[in-house]
Coordinates of C-alpha atoms in Angstrom, one line a residue:
M1424 CA 50.7 -3.8 29.3
I1425 CA 48.1 -4.0 26.5
G1426 CA 48.5 -7.7 26.4
Q1427 CA 47.8 -7.9 30.2
I1428 CA 44.6 -5.9 29.7
I1429 CA 43.4 -8.2 26.9
K1430 CA 44.3 -11.2 29.2
K1431 CA 42.4 -9.7 32.1
Q1432 CA 39.3 -9.1 29.9
A1433 CA 39.5 -12.7 28.6
L1434 CA 39.7 -14.1 32.2
V1435 CA 36.7 -12.1 33.3
L1436 CA 34.6 -13.6 30.4
I1437 CA 35.9 -17.1 31.0
R1438 CA 35.1 -16.9 34.8
N1439 CA 31.5 -15.9 33.9
P1440 CA 30.1 -19.2 32.5
V1441 CA 26.5 -17.9 32.2
Q1442 CA 27.5 -15.0 30.0
L1443 CA 29.9 -17.2 28.0
L1444 CA 27.1 -19.7 27.4
L1445 CA 24.8 -17.0 26.2
L1446 CA 27.5 -15.5 23.9
V1447 CA 28.4 -18.9 22.3
G1448 CA 25.4 -21.2 23.1
L1449 CA 22.6 -18.9 22.2
P1450 CA 23.5 -18.4 18.5
I1451 CA 24.0 -22.1 18.1
I1452 CA 20.6 -22.9 19.5
L1453 CA 19.0 -20.2 17.3
I1454 CA 20.7 -21.6 14.2
L1455 CA 19.4 -25.1 15.1
I1456 CA 15.8 -23.9 15.7
L1457 CA 15.5 -21.4 12.8
G1458 CA 17.5 -23.4 10.3
V1459 CA 15.3 -26.5 10.7
A1460 CA 11.9 -24.7 11.3
L1461 CA 12.2 -22.5 8.2
S1462 CA 14.1 -24.8 5.9
S1463 CA 11.1 -25.4 3.6
F1464 CA 10.4 -21.7 3.1
M1465 CA 14.0 -20.6 2.7
N1466 CA 14.9 -23.5 0.4
G1467 CA 12.0 -22.7 -1.9
E1468 CA 10.3 -26.0 -1.3
S1469 CA 6.6 -26.3 -2.0
P1470 CA 4.4 -26.7 1.1
T1471 CA 2.5 -29.9 1.6
I1472 CA -0.9 -29.4 0.0
Q1473 CA -3.8 -31.8 -0.1
V1474 CA -7.0 -30.6 -1.8
K1475 CA -10.1 -32.7 -1.6
L1476 CA -12.4 -31.6 -4.4
G1477 CA -15.9 -32.8 -5.3
I1478 CA -17.8 -32.5 -8.5
V1479 CA -21.5 -32.8 -9.0
E1480 CA -23.1 -33.3 -12.4
Q1481 CA -26.8 -32.5 -12.5
E1482 CA -27.0 -34.2 -15.9
Q1483 CA -24.7 -36.7 -17.5
E1484 CA -22.7 -35.6 -20.5
D1485 CA -23.4 -38.6 -22.7
V1486 CA -27.2 -37.8 -22.4
Q1487 CA -26.5 -34.2 -23.4
L1488 CA -24.2 -35.2 -26.3
E1489 CA -26.8 -37.5 -27.7
R1490 CA -29.5 -34.8 -27.5
F1491 CA -27.2 -32.3 -29.1
S1492 CA -26.3 -34.6 -32.0
E1493 CA -30.0 -35.2 -32.7
D1494 CA -31.0 -31.5 -32.5
K1495 CA -28.1 -30.1 -34.6
K1496 CA -28.0 -32.6 -37.5
G1497 CA -29.1 -30.0 -40.0
E1498 CA -26.9 -27.2 -38.7
L1499 CA -23.5 -28.9 -38.4
P1500 CA -21.7 -31.1 -40.9
P1501 CA -21.4 -34.8 -40.1
A1502 CA -17.6 -34.5 -39.7
V1503 CA -18.1 -32.1 -36.8
L1504 CA -20.8 -34.2 -35.2
N1505 CA -18.5 -37.2 -35.4
Q1506 CA -15.8 -35.3 -33.4
L1507 CA -18.1 -34.3 -30.5
D1508 CA -16.7 -37.1 -28.3
N1509 CA -13.4 -35.2 -28.1
M1510 CA -15.1 -31.9 -27.1
L1511 CA -16.8 -32.9 -23.9
P1512 CA -15.7 -30.1 -21.4
I1513 CA -16.4 -31.9 -18.1
Q1514 CA -14.8 -35.1 -19.2
R1515 CA -11.7 -33.2 -20.2
L1516 CA -11.8 -31.3 -16.9
K1517 CA -11.9 -34.5 -14.9
E1518 CA -9.4 -36.6 -17.0
D1519 CA -7.0 -34.1 -18.6
V1520 CA -6.9 -31.3 -16.0
F1521 CA -7.7 -32.6 -12.5
G1522 CA -6.7 -36.2 -13.5
S1523 CA -3.2 -35.2 -14.8
D1524 CA -0.1 -36.6 -13.1
E1525 CA 0.8 -33.2 -11.8
A1526 CA -2.6 -32.4 -10.4
T1527 CA -3.2 -35.7 -8.7
K1528 CA -0.1 -35.1 -6.5
Y1529 CA -2.1 -32.4 -4.7
I1530 CA -5.8 -32.8 -5.6
T1531 CA -8.1 -35.7 -5.0
L1532 CA -11.2 -35.5 -7.2
E1533 CA -14.4 -37.3 -6.1
E1534 CA -17.6 -37.5 -8.2
I1535 CA -20.6 -36.7 -6.0
S1536 CA -24.2 -37.6 -6.8
P1537 CA -26.7 -34.7 -6.7
S1538 CA -28.4 -36.2 -3.7
D1539 CA -25.2 -36.0 -1.7
K1540 CA -24.5 -32.3 -2.5
E1541 CA -25.7 -30.9 0.8
K1542 CA -23.9 -33.6 2.8
V1543 CA -20.6 -32.6 1.0
L1544 CA -21.2 -28.9 1.6
D1545 CA -21.4 -29.6 5.3
D1546 CA -18.3 -31.8 5.3
N1547 CA -15.3 -29.6 6.4
T1548 CA -12.8 -32.0 4.9
Y1549 CA -13.7 -30.8 1.3
T1550 CA -11.8 -27.8 0.0
A1551 CA -14.3 -27.0 -2.8
L1552 CA -17.3 -28.4 -4.7
I1553 CA -17.9 -27.9 -8.4
E1554 CA -21.5 -28.1 -9.5
V1555 CA -22.2 -28.7 -13.2
P1556 CA -25.7 -27.4 -13.9
D1557 CA -28.3 -29.0 -16.2
N1558 CA -27.7 -28.7 -19.9
F1559 CA -24.1 -27.3 -19.3
T1560 CA -22.4 -29.4 -22.0
Y1561 CA -25.2 -28.9 -24.4
E1562 CA -24.9 -25.1 -24.0
I1563 CA -21.1 -25.2 -24.2
L1564 CA -21.2 -27.0 -27.5
E1565 CA -23.7 -24.4 -28.8
Y1566 CA -21.5 -21.6 -27.6
S1567 CA -18.4 -23.1 -29.2
L1568 CA -19.8 -24.5 -32.5
L1569 CA -22.8 -22.3 -33.2
A1570 CA -21.6 -19.0 -31.7
E1571 CA -24.4 -18.7 -29.3
E1572 CA -24.3 -15.6 -27.2
K1573 CA -25.1 -17.3 -23.9
Q1574 CA -22.0 -18.7 -22.2
P1575 CA -22.8 -21.3 -19.5
S1576 CA -20.9 -21.3 -16.2
L1577 CA -20.0 -23.7 -13.5
Q1578 CA -20.8 -23.0 -9.8
L1579 CA -18.0 -23.3 -7.3
F1580 CA -18.6 -23.8 -3.6
T1581 CA -15.5 -23.1 -1.5
N1582 CA -14.4 -23.8 2.1
T1583 CA -13.1 -20.6 3.6
E1584 CA -10.9 -22.5 6.0
H1585 CA -8.8 -23.9 3.1
Q1586 CA -7.8 -20.7 1.4
L1587 CA -4.6 -22.0 -0.2
G1588 CA -6.4 -25.0 -1.7
V1589 CA -9.3 -22.8 -2.9
S1590 CA -6.9 -20.5 -4.7
I1591 CA -5.3 -23.5 -6.5
V1592 CA -8.7 -24.8 -7.7
D1593 CA -9.8 -21.4 -8.7
G1594 CA -6.6 -20.8 -10.7
I1595 CA -7.0 -24.2 -12.5
L1596 CA -10.6 -23.4 -13.5
T1597 CA -9.6 -20.0 -14.7
Q1598 CA -6.9 -21.4 -16.9
Y1599 CA -9.2 -24.1 -18.2
Q1600 CA -11.8 -21.4 -19.1
E1601 CA -9.1 -19.5 -21.0
Q1602 CA -8.3 -22.7 -23.0
L1603 CA -11.9 -23.2 -23.9
T1604 CA -12.1 -19.5 -25.0
L1605 CA -9.0 -19.9 -27.2
Q1606 CA -10.4 -23.0 -28.8
T1607 CA -13.7 -21.2 -29.6
F1608 CA -11.8 -18.3 -31.1
L1609 CA -9.8 -20.7 -33.3
Q1610 CA -12.9 -22.3 -34.6
E1611 CA -14.6 -19.0 -35.3
E1612 CA -11.6 -17.8 -37.3
A1613 CA -11.1 -21.2 -39.0
I1614 CA -7.5 -21.5 -37.6
N1615 CA -6.1 -25.0 -37.4
P1616 CA -4.8 -25.5 -33.9
E1617 CA -2.0 -27.7 -35.2
N1618 CA -0.7 -24.9 -37.4
L1619 CA -0.8 -22.5 -34.5
E1620 CA 1.2 -24.9 -32.3
E1621 CA 3.7 -25.4 -35.1
N1622 CA 4.2 -21.7 -35.6
L1623 CA 4.7 -21.2 -31.9
Q1624 CA 7.4 -23.9 -31.8
N1625 CA 9.2 -22.1 -34.6
V1626 CA 9.6 -19.0 -32.5
T1627 CA 13.2 -18.9 -31.3
G1628 CA 15.1 -16.8 -28.9
D1629 CA 18.4 -16.5 -27.1
V1630 CA 18.7 -17.5 -23.5
M1631 CA 21.3 -15.6 -21.6
T1632 CA 22.3 -16.4 -18.0
L1633 CA 22.8 -13.1 -16.3
D1634 CA 23.9 -14.3 -12.9
Q1635 CA 24.1 -17.9 -11.9
Q1636 CA 24.7 -18.2 -8.2
V1637 CA 24.8 -21.0 -5.7
P1638 CA 21.5 -21.3 -3.8
I1639 CA 21.5 -20.5 -0.1
S1640 CA 19.9 -23.0 2.3
S1641 CA 18.1 -22.0 5.5
K1642 CA 21.1 -23.3 7.6
D1643 CA 23.5 -21.2 5.5
Y1644 CA 21.3 -18.1 6.0
Y1645 CA 20.6 -18.4 9.7
T1646 CA 24.2 -19.3 10.4
V1647 CA 25.3 -16.0 9.1
G1648 CA 22.2 -14.1 10.5
M1649 CA 22.7 -15.4 14.0
A1650 CA 26.5 -15.0 13.9
V1651 CA 26.5 -11.3 12.8
M1652 CA 23.7 -10.5 15.4
N1653 CA 25.1 -12.3 18.5
V1654 CA 28.7 -11.1 18.0
L1655 CA 27.4 -7.6 18.7
F1656 CA 26.8 -8.8 22.3
I1657 CA 30.6 -9.1 22.6
A1658 CA 30.8 -5.4 22.4
S1659 CA 28.2 -4.8 25.1
A1660 CA 29.8 -7.5 27.3
I1661 CA 33.2 -5.8 27.1
G1662 CA 31.5 -2.4 27.7
S1663 CA 29.9 -3.8 30.9
I1664 CA 33.1 -5.3 32.1
A1665 CA 34.9 -2.0 31.5
F1666 CA 32.3 0.0 33.4
L1667 CA 32.4 -2.5 36.3
E1668 CA 36.2 -2.0 36.5
K1669 CA 35.5 1.8 36.7
S1670 CA 33.0 1.2 39.5
I1671 CA 35.5 -0.9 41.6
F1672 CA 38.3 1.6 40.8
V1673 CA 40.4 -0.7 38.6
F1674 CA 40.7 2.0 36.0
D1675 CA 41.7 4.5 38.6
R1676 CA 44.4 2.2 39.9
I1677 CA 45.7 1.8 36.3
I1678 CA 45.9 5.6 36.0
L1679 CA 47.6 6.0 39.4
A1680 CA 50.2 3.4 38.3
N1681 CA 51.2 6.0 35.7
V1682 CA 49.9 3.9 32.8
S1683 CA 48.5 6.0 29.9
R1684 CA 44.7 5.9 29.6
W1685 CA 45.3 5.2 25.9
V1686 CA 46.9 1.9 26.8
Y1687 CA 43.7 0.9 28.5
F1688 CA 41.7 2.3 25.5
I1689 CA 43.7 0.3 23.0
G1690 CA 43.4 -2.8 25.2
I1691 CA 39.6 -2.5 25.2
L1692 CA 39.6 -2.0 21.4
L1693 CA 41.8 -5.0 20.7
S1694 CA 39.9 -7.1 23.2
G1695 CA 36.7 -6.4 21.3
M1696 CA 38.3 -7.1 17.9
L1697 CA 40.0 -10.3 19.1
F1698 CA 37.0 -11.7 20.9
A1699 CA 34.6 -10.9 18.0
F1700 CA 36.9 -12.6 15.6
L1701 CA 37.2 -15.7 17.7
H1702 CA 33.4 -15.7 18.4
L1703 CA 32.7 -15.7 14.6
L1704 CA 35.2 -18.5 14.0
I1705 CA 33.5 -20.6 16.7
I1706 CA 30.0 -20.1 15.3
F1707 CA 31.0 -20.7 11.7
G1708 CA 33.2 -23.7 12.7
F1709 CA 30.2 -25.3 14.5
S1710 CA 28.1 -24.8 11.4
W1711 CA 30.8 -26.2 9.2
V1712 CA 31.0 -29.4 11.3
V1713 CA 27.3 -29.9 11.9
F1714 CA 25.5 -28.3 8.9
D1715 CA 28.3 -28.5 6.3
V1716 CA 28.3 -24.7 5.8
T1717 CA 31.4 -24.3 3.7
W1718 CA 33.0 -21.2 2.3
P1719 CA 34.2 -21.3 -1.4
D1720 CA 36.6 -18.4 -0.8
L1721 CA 38.4 -18.8 2.5
L1722 CA 40.5 -15.7 1.9
G1723 CA 37.4 -13.6 1.3
F1724 CA 35.8 -15.1 4.5
T1725 CA 38.8 -14.1 6.5
F1726 CA 38.8 -10.6 5.2
V1727 CA 35.1 -10.1 5.9
T1728 CA 35.5 -11.6 9.4
M1729 CA 38.4 -9.3 10.2
S1730 CA 36.6 -6.2 8.9
Y1731 CA 33.5 -7.1 10.9
A1732 CA 35.7 -7.7 14.0
V1733 CA 37.1 -4.1 13.6
A1734 CA 33.5 -2.7 13.6
V1735 CA 32.6 -4.7 16.7
G1736 CA 35.8 -3.6 18.4
G1737 CA 34.9 0.0 17.6
I1738 CA 31.5 -0.4 19.1
A1739 CA 33.0 -2.0 22.2
V1740 CA 35.4 0.9 22.8
L1741 CA 32.7 3.4 22.0
L1742 CA 30.3 1.9 24.6
T1743 CA 33.1 2.0 27.1
A1744 CA 33.9 5.6 26.4
L1745 CA 30.3 6.8 26.6
S1746 CA 29.6 4.9 29.8
Y1747 CA 32.7 6.4 31.3
R1748 CA 31.7 9.9 30.1
L1749 CA 28.1 9.5 31.4
H1750 CA 29.0 7.7 34.6
S1751 CA 26.2 5.2 33.7
E1752 CA 25.7 1.9 32.0
V1753 CA 22.4 2.9 30.5
I1754 CA 23.9 3.4 27.0
T1755 CA 25.4 -0.2 27.1
N1756 CA 22.1 -1.6 28.3
F1757 CA 20.2 0.3 25.6
F1758 CA 22.5 -1.1 22.9
S1759 CA 22.2 -4.7 24.1
N1760 CA 18.5 -4.8 24.9
I1761 CA 17.0 -2.7 22.1
L1762 CA 19.5 -1.5 19.5
V1763 CA 20.9 -4.9 18.7
S1764 CA 17.4 -6.3 18.0
L1765 CA 16.5 -3.4 15.7
M1766 CA 19.8 -3.7 13.8
A1767 CA 19.3 -7.4 13.5
L1768 CA 15.8 -6.9 12.1
L1769 CA 16.9 -4.3 9.5
G1770 CA 20.0 -6.3 8.6
G1771 CA 18.0 -9.4 7.8
S1772 CA 19.2 -11.7 10.6
F1773 CA 15.6 -13.0 11.2
F1774 CA 14.1 -12.6 7.8
P1775 CA 15.4 -11.3 4.4
L1776 CA 13.4 -8.1 4.5
G1777 CA 15.7 -6.5 1.9
D1778 CA 14.2 -8.9 -0.7
S1779 CA 10.9 -7.1 -0.6
S1780 CA 12.2 -3.5 -0.6
A1781 CA 15.3 -1.9 -2.1
F1782 CA 15.0 0.9 0.5
I1783 CA 15.0 -1.6 3.4
A1784 CA 17.9 -3.4 1.8
T1785 CA 19.9 -0.2 1.6
L1786 CA 19.0 0.7 5.1
G1787 CA 20.0 -2.7 6.4
N1788 CA 23.4 -2.5 4.7
L1789 CA 24.0 0.8 6.6
T1790 CA 24.2 -1.3 9.8
P1791 CA 27.4 -3.2 10.6
N1792 CA 25.6 -6.5 11.0
G1793 CA 23.7 -5.9 7.8
A1794 CA 26.8 -5.1 5.8
G1795 CA 28.6 -8.1 7.3
M1796 CA 25.6 -10.4 6.5
S1797 CA 25.4 -9.2 2.9
A1798 CA 29.1 -9.8 2.4
Y1799 CA 29.0 -13.3 3.9
I1800 CA 25.9 -14.3 1.9
S1801 CA 27.5 -13.0 -1.3
L1802 CA 30.6 -15.2 -0.6
L1803 CA 28.4 -18.2 0.1
R1804 CA 26.7 -17.7 -3.3
G1805 CA 30.1 -18.0 -5.0
N1806 CA 30.9 -14.3 -5.6
E1807 CA 34.5 -13.1 -5.4
L1808 CA 36.0 -10.8 -2.7
S1809 CA 36.0 -8.0 -5.2
D1810 CA 32.2 -8.1 -5.2
V1811 CA 31.9 -7.3 -1.5
T1812 CA 34.6 -4.5 -1.3
D1813 CA 31.8 -1.9 -0.7
H1814 CA 30.7 -3.8 2.4
L1815 CA 34.2 -4.2 3.7
A1816 CA 34.9 -0.5 3.2
F1817 CA 31.7 0.3 5.2
L1818 CA 32.7 -2.0 8.0
L1819 CA 36.2 -0.5 8.3
L1820 CA 34.9 3.0 8.0
F1821 CA 32.2 2.3 10.7
G1822 CA 34.9 0.9 13.0
F1823 CA 37.2 3.9 12.3
I1824 CA 34.5 6.4 13.0
S1825 CA 33.5 4.6 16.2
I1826 CA 37.1 4.6 17.4
V1827 CA 37.4 8.3 16.7
I1828 CA 34.2 9.2 18.6
A1829 CA 35.3 7.0 21.4
A1830 CA 38.7 8.6 21.6
W1831 CA 37.1 12.0 21.7
S1832 CA 34.6 10.9 24.4
F1833 CA 37.1 9.0 26.5
P1834 CA 37.6 10.9 29.8
K1835 CA 40.9 12.7 30.3
R1836 CA 43.1 11.9 33.1
G1837 CA 41.7 14.5 35.5
A1838 CA 38.1 13.7 34.6
A1839 CA 38.7 10.0 35.0
L1840 CA 39.8 10.4 38.5

């Protein structure tokens, strides 16, 4: 008789193509959309950044260098004056910093004449403009070599519409300033930079790998996220079917046929577990064929899927019992329309919220979909089944408690009639 009830539930689902399409087709569509749209973010890829940077020199460095050499002949030894060509800050900024192979991938540096400054400032295609004031290099050399108190500064004009590019330019200039400050300190303390670099290279340490795991792609993540979320609709679908059977007196006829209400109860429970298990296999099978989402531990995958199916079956029979007890489908509608979305959000189906907060991660793992997702993701990362036993225990306990509450709430024979 239990088998007939399961068969009846399956036939009702199959004969409702719209609901079947939503249960199976919706998660597949969401995996395709989210997996492709968020692949760069989830895979840790760098966003495409193109920074157009201009630099204006109000006075050429070679002119300032020649003037500095003439003015400081009596203050600096000839050996230092002969090395001034290697100490030009703007030349180094243009060639060694913004002209490096790494920087040129993202930054295009253009030298702008002073007369075109206002034109560039009005050009929205520029991310930023660096203005080098008159006598800048001269004052930098004085500050570095003669310990002058006045430290010259560049002026940076930024485009507020290019915040990411502006932050990159600002960060590069900040690091460059720190390098100049370090060099000034080394000169003041008569420290040879080559000796400092050699000492730093002699510093050794041990590198220990604490936990090396397989990286998770966006398609891996959203396959799991959409599967554990949408399988919850199996529970609400079975609950709705069961309530419809009560409304058209199918349940009453079963009771009048002298069939125990517990037979019907167990049939609903097993239907929820079986359909949830098959639903998960279909979704993960699709992702395996299309996205090559493979499971390193098939035994662990099977145990997690069975445990999650138990939890979904418990929810299905609980929704059925409560709707029978309340003589209303409102609890089932609330679960499918509101509660599933909240649980999916906390469980991380849409976004890994738990990565930003340990409290949210713990709260998410206290939902069946969150615990199931954590277990699946852990297996995809190459962990063993023993590493997810706490999630399996929670899913089985959740299913058991749901079944107990459902059994207590399920109407007795007289009440059902």
